């Protein structure tokens, strides 16, 4: 349970930055070197490398040294836990809404 | 687009903490005062209040002062954007996997 919770912390934290989300979207189209990943934002290699490390720690990206470059690709983390958590939350929300509708319906009925 | 991106930053960042996820799960069962929310964790009112503020800023919780207490309930943020982003990412991931399978299949075919 603690393990699961820490994984979620890392996943949601990794996703909370627009540069990191853009890296994941780019890698969804195929592997890229750190240098190629800096192109759209013009960010430095060091700055970009830090974001890649956060994604790597969350299991969302893997990297491999190839000669003088480092190639990045999507990692094994497929966001199942994050999706499951969000879906459970949405169901709770919808139950609350249904409850509220029922209450309003009942109150309307009693006034008529 | 920037607006959407900032909303996602706030949502994912709000979800990256286990106490904040526990607050949302608790509020999914009904409204609660800040005092009631401290009970499971034994956290101070001030500490808990800070987490509630983060959730409020992300639109996930609303609060209302009722006499000397503050009542919290689930807010309008229903994680649609977060769900949509994650789903899009998962689809990218699955396309990558399909591509890999196709490649392996083809290579196996050419060796036979």
PDB file of N, CA and C in Angstrom, chain A residues 4-6 8-13 15-18 20-22 24-31 60-61 73-80 82-83 85-90 92-97, chain B residues 4-6 8-13 15-18 20-22 24-31 60-61 73-80 82-83 85-90 92-97:
ATOM      1  N   UNK A   4       2.555   1.416  -3.349  1.00  0.00           N
ATOM      2  CA  UNK A   4       1.599   1.905  -4.340  1.00  0.00           C
ATOM      3  C   UNK A   4       1.465   3.415  -4.247  1.00  0.00           C
ATOM      4  N   UNK A   5       1.379   3.898  -2.982  1.00  0.00           N
ATOM      5  CA  UNK A   5       1.206   5.317  -2.750  1.00  0.00           C
ATOM      6  C   UNK A   5       2.427   6.114  -3.239  1.00  0.00           C
ATOM      7  N   UNK A   6       3.638   5.569  -2.967  1.00  0.00           N
ATOM      8  CA  UNK A   6       4.851   6.266  -3.407  1.00  0.00           C
ATOM      9  C   UNK A   6       4.937   6.299  -4.929  1.00  0.00           C
ATOM     10  N   UNK A   8       2.416   6.399  -6.971  1.00  0.00           N
ATOM     11  CA  UNK A   8       1.487   7.439  -7.417  1.00  0.00           C
ATOM     12  C   UNK A   8       2.077   8.826  -7.201  1.00  0.00           C
ATOM     13  N   UNK A   9       2.731   9.033  -6.034  1.00  0.00           N
ATOM     14  CA  UNK A   9       3.381  10.331  -5.773  1.00  0.00           C
ATOM     15  C   UNK A   9       4.319  10.657  -6.926  1.00  0.00           C
ATOM     16  N   UNK A  10       5.183   9.686  -7.269  1.00  0.00           N
ATOM     17  CA  UNK A  10       6.196   9.898  -8.303  1.00  0.00           C
ATOM     18  C   UNK A  10       5.572  10.131  -9.668  1.00  0.00           C
ATOM     19  N   UNK A  11       4.529   9.361  -9.982  1.00  0.00           N
ATOM     20  CA  UNK A  11       3.882   9.499 -11.285  1.00  0.00           C
ATOM     21  C   UNK A  11       3.235  10.871 -11.426  1.00  0.00           C
ATOM     22  N   UNK A  12       2.377  11.223 -10.456  1.00  0.00           N
ATOM     23  CA  UNK A  12       1.665  12.504 -10.563  1.00  0.00           C
ATOM     24  C   UNK A  12       2.646  13.674 -10.522  1.00  0.00           C
ATOM     25  N   UNK A  13       3.689  13.542  -9.707  1.00  0.00           N
ATOM     26  CA  UNK A  13       4.680  14.615  -9.617  1.00  0.00           C
ATOM     27  C   UNK A  13       5.406  14.764 -10.960  1.00  0.00           C
ATOM     28  N   UNK A  15       4.245  14.130 -13.845  1.00  0.00           N
ATOM     29  CA  UNK A  15       3.312  14.664 -14.852  1.00  0.00           C
ATOM     30  C   UNK A  15       2.934  16.123 -14.619  1.00  0.00           C
ATOM     31  N   UNK A  16       3.376  16.682 -13.473  1.00  0.00           N
ATOM     32  CA  UNK A  16       2.920  18.039 -13.117  1.00  0.00           C
ATOM     33  C   UNK A  16       3.720  19.140 -13.811  1.00  0.00           C
ATOM     34  N   UNK A  17       4.578  18.791 -14.742  1.00  0.00           N
ATOM     35  CA  UNK A  17       5.400  19.799 -15.428  1.00  0.00           C
ATOM     36  C   UNK A  17       5.190  19.718 -16.952  1.00  0.00           C
ATOM     37  N   UNK A  18       4.935  20.868 -17.609  1.00  0.00           N
ATOM     38  CA  UNK A  18       4.639  20.846 -19.047  1.00  0.00           C
ATOM     39  C   UNK A  18       5.805  20.324 -19.902  1.00  0.00           C
ATOM     40  N   UNK A  20       7.968  18.035 -19.022  1.00  0.00           N
ATOM     41  CA  UNK A  20       8.007  16.566 -18.889  1.00  0.00           C
ATOM     42  C   UNK A  20       6.868  15.920 -19.671  1.00  0.00           C
ATOM     43  N   UNK A  21       5.697  16.557 -19.667  1.00  0.00           N
ATOM     44  CA  UNK A  21       4.593  15.985 -20.457  1.00  0.00           C
ATOM     45  C   UNK A  21       4.936  16.049 -21.942  1.00  0.00           C
ATOM     46  N   UNK A  22       5.589  17.167 -22.359  1.00  0.00           N
ATOM     47  CA  UNK A  22       5.968  17.292 -23.773  1.00  0.00           C
ATOM     48  C   UNK A  22       7.002  16.219 -24.153  1.00  0.00           C
ATOM     49  N   UNK A  24       7.252  13.206 -22.874  1.00  0.00           N
ATOM     50  CA  UNK A  24       6.529  11.929 -23.010  1.00  0.00           C
ATOM     51  C   UNK A  24       5.776  11.878 -24.337  1.00  0.00           C
ATOM     52  N   UNK A  25       5.144  13.023 -24.705  1.00  0.00           N
ATOM     53  CA  UNK A  25       4.400  13.048 -25.971  1.00  0.00           C
ATOM     54  C   UNK A  25       5.356  12.852 -27.152  1.00  0.00           C
ATOM     55  N   UNK A  26       6.538  13.493 -27.081  1.00  0.00           N
ATOM     56  CA  UNK A  26       7.529  13.341 -28.153  1.00  0.00           C
ATOM     57  C   UNK A  26       8.002  11.880 -28.243  1.00  0.00           C
ATOM     58  N   UNK A  27       8.283  11.270 -27.088  1.00  0.00           N
ATOM     59  CA  UNK A  27       8.781   9.888 -27.097  1.00  0.00           C
ATOM     60  C   UNK A  27       7.692   8.897 -27.520  1.00  0.00           C
ATOM     61  N   UNK A  28       6.446   9.310 -27.408  1.00  0.00           N
ATOM     62  CA  UNK A  28       5.337   8.488 -27.902  1.00  0.00           C
ATOM     63  C   UNK A  28       5.428   8.312 -29.417  1.00  0.00           C
ATOM     64  N   UNK A  29       6.118   9.239 -30.095  1.00  0.00           N
ATOM     65  CA  UNK A  29       6.280   9.116 -31.554  1.00  0.00           C
ATOM     66  C   UNK A  29       7.551   8.352 -31.910  1.00  0.00           C
ATOM     67  N   UNK A  30       8.372   7.990 -30.910  1.00  0.00           N
ATOM     68  CA  UNK A  30       9.597   7.227 -31.169  1.00  0.00           C
ATOM     69  C   UNK A  30      10.741   7.715 -30.298  1.00  0.00           C
ATOM     70  N   UNK A  31      11.810   6.904 -30.180  1.00  0.00           N
ATOM     71  CA  UNK A  31      12.952   7.263 -29.335  1.00  0.00           C
ATOM     72  C   UNK A  31      13.620   8.562 -29.801  1.00  0.00           C
ATOM     73  N   UNK A  60       8.769   6.205 -16.222  1.00  0.00           N
ATOM     74  CA  UNK A  60       8.051   6.587 -17.444  1.00  0.00           C
ATOM     75  C   UNK A  60       8.971   6.664 -18.652  1.00  0.00           C
ATOM     76  N   UNK A  61      10.280   6.728 -18.406  1.00  0.00           N
ATOM     77  CA  UNK A  61      11.264   6.830 -19.499  1.00  0.00           C
ATOM     78  C   UNK A  61      12.445   5.928 -19.148  1.00  0.00           C
ATOM     79  N   UNK A  73      13.620   6.546 -24.475  1.00  0.00           N
ATOM     80  CA  UNK A  73      12.379   5.973 -25.010  1.00  0.00           C
ATOM     81  C   UNK A  73      11.378   5.804 -23.875  1.00  0.00           C
ATOM     82  N   UNK A  74      10.114   5.559 -24.216  1.00  0.00           N
ATOM     83  CA  UNK A  74       9.098   5.382 -23.173  1.00  0.00           C
ATOM     84  C   UNK A  74       9.440   4.166 -22.320  1.00  0.00           C
ATOM     85  N   UNK A  75       9.263   4.293 -21.014  1.00  0.00           N
ATOM     86  CA  UNK A  75       9.611   3.228 -20.076  1.00  0.00           C
ATOM     87  C   UNK A  75       8.435   2.323 -19.769  1.00  0.00           C
ATOM     88  N   UNK A  76       8.620   1.451 -18.773  1.00  0.00           N
ATOM     89  CA  UNK A  76       7.570   0.464 -18.487  1.00  0.00           C
ATOM     90  C   UNK A  76       6.346   1.048 -17.771  1.00  0.00           C
ATOM     91  N   UNK A  77       6.478   2.250 -17.190  1.00  0.00           N
ATOM     92  CA  UNK A  77       5.355   2.833 -16.429  1.00  0.00           C
ATOM     93  C   UNK A  77       4.237   3.239 -17.365  1.00  0.00           C
ATOM     94  N   UNK A  78       3.114   2.546 -17.318  1.00  0.00           N
ATOM     95  CA  UNK A  78       2.052   2.827 -18.279  1.00  0.00           C
ATOM     96  C   UNK A  78       0.873   3.541 -17.642  1.00  0.00           C
ATOM     97  N   UNK A  79       1.118   4.118 -16.478  1.00  0.00           N
ATOM     98  CA  UNK A  79       0.124   4.965 -15.821  1.00  0.00           C
ATOM     99  C   UNK A  79      -1.140   4.218 -15.422  1.00  0.00           C
ATOM    100  N   UNK A  80      -1.049   2.872 -15.334  1.00  0.00           N
ATOM    101  CA  UNK A  80      -2.246   2.111 -14.917  1.00  0.00           C
ATOM    102  C   UNK A  80      -2.728   2.558 -13.524  1.00  0.00           C
ATOM    103  N   UNK A  82      -2.172   5.335 -11.912  1.00  0.00           N
ATOM    104  CA  UNK A  82      -2.690   6.707 -11.938  1.00  0.00           C
ATOM    105  C   UNK A  82      -4.098   6.727 -12.539  1.00  0.00           C
ATOM    106  N   UNK A  83      -4.275   5.986 -13.642  1.00  0.00           N
ATOM    107  CA  UNK A  83      -5.594   5.940 -14.278  1.00  0.00           C
ATOM    108  C   UNK A  83      -6.608   5.331 -13.319  1.00  0.00           C
ATOM    109  N   UNK A  85      -6.583   5.253 -10.059  1.00  0.00           N
ATOM    110  CA  UNK A  85      -6.904   6.171  -8.963  1.00  0.00           C
ATOM    111  C   UNK A  85      -7.901   7.231  -9.437  1.00  0.00           C
ATOM    112  N   UNK A  86      -7.596   7.839 -10.589  1.00  0.00           N
ATOM    113  CA  UNK A  86      -8.464   8.897 -11.122  1.00  0.00           C
ATOM    114  C   UNK A  86      -9.857   8.354 -11.405  1.00  0.00           C
ATOM    115  N   UNK A  87      -9.956   7.137 -11.954  1.00  0.00           N
ATOM    116  CA  UNK A  87     -11.266   6.566 -12.270  1.00  0.00           C
ATOM    117  C   UNK A  87     -12.076   6.336 -11.003  1.00  0.00           C
ATOM    118  N   UNK A  88     -11.402   5.857  -9.940  1.00  0.00           N
ATOM    119  CA  UNK A  88     -12.090   5.610  -8.679  1.00  0.00           C
ATOM    120  C   UNK A  88     -12.635   6.938  -8.135  1.00  0.00           C
ATOM    121  N   UNK A  89     -11.799   7.973  -8.250  1.00  0.00           N
ATOM    122  CA  UNK A  89     -12.191   9.295  -7.769  1.00  0.00           C
ATOM    123  C   UNK A  89     -13.401   9.822  -8.544  1.00  0.00           C
ATOM    124  N   UNK A  90     -13.388   9.632  -9.870  1.00  0.00           N
ATOM    125  CA  UNK A  90     -14.499  10.103 -10.699  1.00  0.00           C
ATOM    126  C   UNK A  90     -15.796   9.382 -10.342  1.00  0.00           C
ATOM    127  N   UNK A  92     -16.546   8.188  -7.376  1.00  0.00           N
ATOM    128  CA  UNK A  92     -16.996   8.774  -6.111  1.00  0.00           C
ATOM    129  C   UNK A  92     -17.751  10.074  -6.385  1.00  0.00           C
ATOM    130  N   UNK A  93     -17.164  10.893  -7.242  1.00  0.00           N
ATOM    131  CA  UNK A  93     -17.736  12.194  -7.595  1.00  0.00           C
ATOM    132  C   UNK A  93     -19.126  12.013  -8.189  1.00  0.00           C
ATOM    133  N   UNK A  94     -19.217  11.051  -9.103  1.00  0.00           N
ATOM    134  CA  UNK A  94     -20.511  10.842  -9.761  1.00  0.00           C
ATOM    135  C   UNK A  94     -21.568  10.336  -8.786  1.00  0.00           C
ATOM    136  N   UNK A  95     -21.146   9.494  -7.821  1.00  0.00           N
ATOM    137  CA  UNK A  95     -22.088   9.031  -6.803  1.00  0.00           C
ATOM    138  C   UNK A  95     -22.591  10.220  -5.995  1.00  0.00           C
ATOM    139  N   UNK A  96     -21.691  11.154  -5.666  1.00  0.00           N
ATOM    140  CA  UNK A  96     -22.082  12.347  -4.919  1.00  0.00           C
ATOM    141  C   UNK A  96     -23.098  13.143  -5.727  1.00  0.00           C
ATOM    142  N   UNK A  97     -22.852  13.298  -7.010  1.00  0.00           N
ATOM    143  CA  UNK A  97     -23.776  14.059  -7.865  1.00  0.00           C
ATOM    144  C   UNK A  97     -25.129  13.380  -7.928  1.00  0.00           C
TER     145      UNK A  97
ATOM    146  N   UNK B   4      -4.708  25.527 -20.372  1.00  0.00           N
ATOM    147  CA  UNK B   4      -4.935  24.093 -20.215  1.00  0.00           C
ATOM    148  C   UNK B   4      -3.732  23.442 -19.544  1.00  0.00           C
ATOM    149  N   UNK B   5      -2.527  23.871 -20.000  1.00  0.00           N
ATOM    150  CA  UNK B   5      -1.303  23.312 -19.469  1.00  0.00           C
ATOM    151  C   UNK B   5      -1.143  23.641 -17.983  1.00  0.00           C
ATOM    152  N   UNK B   6      -1.469  24.902 -17.608  1.00  0.00           N
ATOM    153  CA  UNK B   6      -1.352  25.281 -16.200  1.00  0.00           C
ATOM    154  C   UNK B   6      -2.342  24.520 -15.338  1.00  0.00           C
ATOM    155  N   UNK B   8      -3.414  21.507 -15.899  1.00  0.00           N
ATOM    156  CA  UNK B   8      -2.861  20.161 -15.725  1.00  0.00           C
ATOM    157  C   UNK B   8      -1.730  20.168 -14.692  1.00  0.00           C
ATOM    158  N   UNK B   9      -0.862  21.195 -14.744  1.00  0.00           N
ATOM    159  CA  UNK B   9       0.212  21.307 -13.745  1.00  0.00           C
ATOM    160  C   UNK B   9      -0.388  21.258 -12.342  1.00  0.00           C
ATOM    161  N   UNK B  10      -1.407  22.105 -12.128  1.00  0.00           N
ATOM    162  CA  UNK B  10      -2.022  22.213 -10.803  1.00  0.00           C
ATOM    163  C   UNK B  10      -2.699  20.920 -10.383  1.00  0.00           C
ATOM    164  N   UNK B  11      -3.384  20.278 -11.330  1.00  0.00           N
ATOM    165  CA  UNK B  11      -4.106  19.040 -11.006  1.00  0.00           C
ATOM    166  C   UNK B  11      -3.115  17.941 -10.631  1.00  0.00           C
ATOM    167  N   UNK B  12      -2.136  17.692 -11.504  1.00  0.00           N
ATOM    168  CA  UNK B  12      -1.187  16.600 -11.229  1.00  0.00           C
ATOM    169  C   UNK B  12      -0.377  16.894  -9.968  1.00  0.00           C
ATOM    170  N   UNK B  13      -0.018  18.154  -9.768  1.00  0.00           N
ATOM    171  CA  UNK B  13       0.755  18.512  -8.588  1.00  0.00           C
ATOM    172  C   UNK B  13      -0.090  18.272  -7.328  1.00  0.00           C
ATOM    173  N   UNK B  15      -2.384  16.104  -6.945  1.00  0.00           N
ATOM    174  CA  UNK B  15      -2.578  14.656  -6.743  1.00  0.00           C
ATOM    175  C   UNK B  15      -1.294  13.930  -6.330  1.00  0.00           C
ATOM    176  N   UNK B  16      -0.159  14.651  -6.319  1.00  0.00           N
ATOM    177  CA  UNK B  16       1.126  13.976  -6.078  1.00  0.00           C
ATOM    178  C   UNK B  16       1.425  13.764  -4.597  1.00  0.00           C
ATOM    179  N   UNK B  17       0.458  14.041  -3.727  1.00  0.00           N
ATOM    180  CA  UNK B  17       0.687  13.880  -2.287  1.00  0.00           C
ATOM    181  C   UNK B  17      -0.358  12.939  -1.680  1.00  0.00           C
ATOM    182  N   UNK B  18       0.079  11.945  -0.880  1.00  0.00           N
ATOM    183  CA  UNK B  18      -0.870  10.950  -0.347  1.00  0.00           C
ATOM    184  C   UNK B  18      -1.920  11.562   0.581  1.00  0.00           C
ATOM    185  N   UNK B  20      -3.227  14.558   0.322  1.00  0.00           N
ATOM    186  CA  UNK B  20      -4.238  15.236  -0.508  1.00  0.00           C
ATOM    187  C   UNK B  20      -5.135  14.216  -1.201  1.00  0.00           C
ATOM    188  N   UNK B  21      -4.557  13.089  -1.646  1.00  0.00           N
ATOM    189  CA  UNK B  21      -5.417  12.061  -2.266  1.00  0.00           C
ATOM    190  C   UNK B  21      -6.383  11.484  -1.225  1.00  0.00           C
ATOM    191  N   UNK B  22      -5.895  11.326   0.039  1.00  0.00           N
ATOM    192  CA  UNK B  22      -6.771  10.797   1.094  1.00  0.00           C
ATOM    193  C   UNK B  22      -7.903  11.783   1.388  1.00  0.00           C
ATOM    194  N   UNK B  24      -9.324  13.851  -0.744  1.00  0.00           N
ATOM    195  CA  UNK B  24     -10.304  13.735  -1.842  1.00  0.00           C
ATOM    196  C   UNK B  24     -11.155  12.482  -1.670  1.00  0.00           C
ATOM    197  N   UNK B  25     -10.497  11.370  -1.286  1.00  0.00           N
ATOM    198  CA  UNK B  25     -11.253  10.119  -1.099  1.00  0.00           C
ATOM    199  C   UNK B  25     -12.262  10.276   0.039  1.00  0.00           C
ATOM    200  N   UNK B  26     -11.845  10.931   1.133  1.00  0.00           N
ATOM    201  CA  UNK B  26     -12.749  11.154   2.261  1.00  0.00           C
ATOM    202  C   UNK B  26     -13.931  12.029   1.835  1.00  0.00           C
ATOM    203  N   UNK B  27     -13.649  13.109   1.082  1.00  0.00           N
ATOM    204  CA  UNK B  27     -14.728  14.022   0.660  1.00  0.00           C
ATOM    205  C   UNK B  27     -15.646  13.369  -0.369  1.00  0.00           C
ATOM    206  N   UNK B  28     -15.150  12.338  -1.022  1.00  0.00           N
ATOM    207  CA  UNK B  28     -15.996  11.577  -1.936  1.00  0.00           C
ATOM    208  C   UNK B  28     -17.144  10.899  -1.193  1.00  0.00           C
ATOM    209  N   UNK B  29     -16.963  10.684   0.123  1.00  0.00           N
ATOM    210  CA  UNK B  29     -18.036  10.066   0.918  1.00  0.00           C
ATOM    211  C   UNK B  29     -18.960  11.119   1.522  1.00  0.00           C
ATOM    212  N   UNK B  30     -18.625  12.412   1.366  1.00  0.00           N
ATOM    213  CA  UNK B  30     -19.474  13.488   1.891  1.00  0.00           C
ATOM    214  C   UNK B  30     -18.629  14.625   2.435  1.00  0.00           C
ATOM    215  N   UNK B  31     -19.256  15.802   2.663  1.00  0.00           N
ATOM    216  CA  UNK B  31     -18.524  16.965   3.161  1.00  0.00           C
ATOM    217  C   UNK B  31     -17.916  16.705   4.543  1.00  0.00           C
ATOM    218  N   UNK B  60     -10.248  21.320  -6.989  1.00  0.00           N
ATOM    219  CA  UNK B  60     -10.709  19.974  -6.631  1.00  0.00           C
ATOM    220  C   UNK B  60     -11.545  19.974  -5.353  1.00  0.00           C
ATOM    221  N   UNK B  61     -11.445  21.056  -4.587  1.00  0.00           N
ATOM    222  CA  UNK B  61     -12.175  21.158  -3.321  1.00  0.00           C
ATOM    223  C   UNK B  61     -12.716  22.585  -3.202  1.00  0.00           C
ATOM    224  N   UNK B  73     -15.886  20.356   0.685  1.00  0.00           N
ATOM    225  CA  UNK B  73     -16.559  19.371  -0.162  1.00  0.00           C
ATOM    226  C   UNK B  73     -15.845  19.292  -1.511  1.00  0.00           C
ATOM    227  N   UNK B  74     -16.136  18.276  -2.280  1.00  0.00           N
ATOM    228  CA  UNK B  74     -15.493  18.151  -3.595  1.00  0.00           C
ATOM    229  C   UNK B  74     -15.858  19.344  -4.474  1.00  0.00           C
ATOM    230  N   UNK B  75     -14.894  19.863  -5.187  1.00  0.00           N
ATOM    231  CA  UNK B  75     -15.098  21.041  -6.018  1.00  0.00           C
ATOM    232  C   UNK B  75     -15.446  20.690  -7.446  1.00  0.00           C
ATOM    233  N   UNK B  76     -15.468  21.693  -8.321  1.00  0.00           N
ATOM    234  CA  UNK B  76     -15.903  21.465  -9.701  1.00  0.00           C
ATOM    235  C   UNK B  76     -14.883  20.707 -10.554  1.00  0.00           C
ATOM    236  N   UNK B  77     -13.627  20.660 -10.126  1.00  0.00           N
ATOM    237  CA  UNK B  77     -12.589  20.007 -10.951  1.00  0.00           C
ATOM    238  C   UNK B  77     -12.807  18.508 -10.984  1.00  0.00           C
ATOM    239  N   UNK B  78     -13.186  17.976 -12.140  1.00  0.00           N
ATOM    240  CA  UNK B  78     -13.528  16.556 -12.193  1.00  0.00           C
ATOM    241  C   UNK B  78     -12.469  15.740 -12.907  1.00  0.00           C
ATOM    242  N   UNK B  79     -11.289  16.298 -13.038  1.00  0.00           N
ATOM    243  CA  UNK B  79     -10.141  15.572 -13.583  1.00  0.00           C
ATOM    244  C   UNK B  79     -10.323  15.144 -15.031  1.00  0.00           C
ATOM    245  N   UNK B  80     -11.276  15.776 -15.736  1.00  0.00           N
ATOM    246  CA  UNK B  80     -11.464  15.417 -17.146  1.00  0.00           C
ATOM    247  C   UNK B  80     -10.174  15.627 -17.949  1.00  0.00           C
ATOM    248  N   UNK B  82      -7.088  15.829 -16.921  1.00  0.00           N
ATOM    249  CA  UNK B  82      -6.030  14.895 -16.514  1.00  0.00           C
ATOM    250  C   UNK B  82      -6.296  13.522 -17.125  1.00  0.00           C
ATOM    251  N   UNK B  83      -7.554  13.079 -17.066  1.00  0.00           N
ATOM    252  CA  UNK B  83      -7.903  11.772 -17.636  1.00  0.00           C
ATOM    253  C   UNK B  83      -7.626  11.770 -19.136  1.00  0.00           C
ATOM    254  N   UNK B  85      -5.532  13.596 -20.855  1.00  0.00           N
ATOM    255  CA  UNK B  85      -4.091  13.592 -21.145  1.00  0.00           C
ATOM    256  C   UNK B  85      -3.537  12.172 -20.989  1.00  0.00           C
ATOM    257  N   UNK B  86      -3.883  11.529 -19.861  1.00  0.00           N
ATOM    258  CA  UNK B  86      -3.369  10.183 -19.585  1.00  0.00           C
ATOM    259  C   UNK B  86      -3.831   9.204 -20.658  1.00  0.00           C
ATOM    260  N   UNK B  87      -5.087   9.312 -21.078  1.00  0.00           N
ATOM    261  CA  UNK B  87      -5.617   8.401 -22.100  1.00  0.00           C
ATOM    262  C   UNK B  87      -4.871   8.562 -23.421  1.00  0.00           C
ATOM    263  N   UNK B  88      -4.594   9.839 -23.775  1.00  0.00           N
ATOM    264  CA  UNK B  88      -3.890  10.109 -25.017  1.00  0.00           C
ATOM    265  C   UNK B  88      -2.494   9.480 -24.946  1.00  0.00           C
ATOM    266  N   UNK B  89      -1.853   9.616 -23.792  1.00  0.00           N
ATOM    267  CA  UNK B  89      -0.518   9.064 -23.584  1.00  0.00           C
ATOM    268  C   UNK B  89      -0.538   7.534 -23.706  1.00  0.00           C
ATOM    269  N   UNK B  90      -1.568   6.918 -23.099  1.00  0.00           N
ATOM    270  CA  UNK B  90      -1.659   5.459 -23.146  1.00  0.00           C
ATOM    271  C   UNK B  90      -1.851   4.965 -24.579  1.00  0.00           C
ATOM    272  N   UNK B  92      -0.725   6.478 -27.289  1.00  0.00           N
ATOM    273  CA  UNK B  92       0.600   6.602 -27.919  1.00  0.00           C
ATOM    274  C   UNK B  92       1.447   5.380 -27.576  1.00  0.00           C
ATOM    275  N   UNK B  93       1.421   5.033 -26.285  1.00  0.00           N
ATOM    276  CA  UNK B  93       2.212   3.922 -25.778  1.00  0.00           C
ATOM    277  C   UNK B  93       1.805   2.626 -26.486  1.00  0.00           C
ATOM    278  N   UNK B  94       0.484   2.439 -26.597  1.00  0.00           N
ATOM    279  CA  UNK B  94       0.009   1.205 -27.222  1.00  0.00           C
ATOM    280  C   UNK B  94       0.372   1.141 -28.703  1.00  0.00           C
ATOM    281  N   UNK B  95       0.333   2.312 -29.382  1.00  0.00           N
ATOM    282  CA  UNK B  95       0.753   2.346 -30.788  1.00  0.00           C
ATOM    283  C   UNK B  95       2.214   1.936 -30.896  1.00  0.00           C
ATOM    284  N   UNK B  96       3.040   2.408 -29.977  1.00  0.00           N
ATOM    285  CA  UNK B  96       4.457   2.065 -29.986  1.00  0.00           C
ATOM    286  C   UNK B  96       4.617   0.551 -29.829  1.00  0.00           C
ATOM    287  N   UNK B  97       3.856  -0.012 -28.895  1.00  0.00           N
ATOM    288  CA  UNK B  97       3.932  -1.462 -28.649  1.00  0.00           C
ATOM    289  C   UNK B  97       3.499  -2.238 -29.881  1.00  0.00           C
TER     290      UNK B  97
END
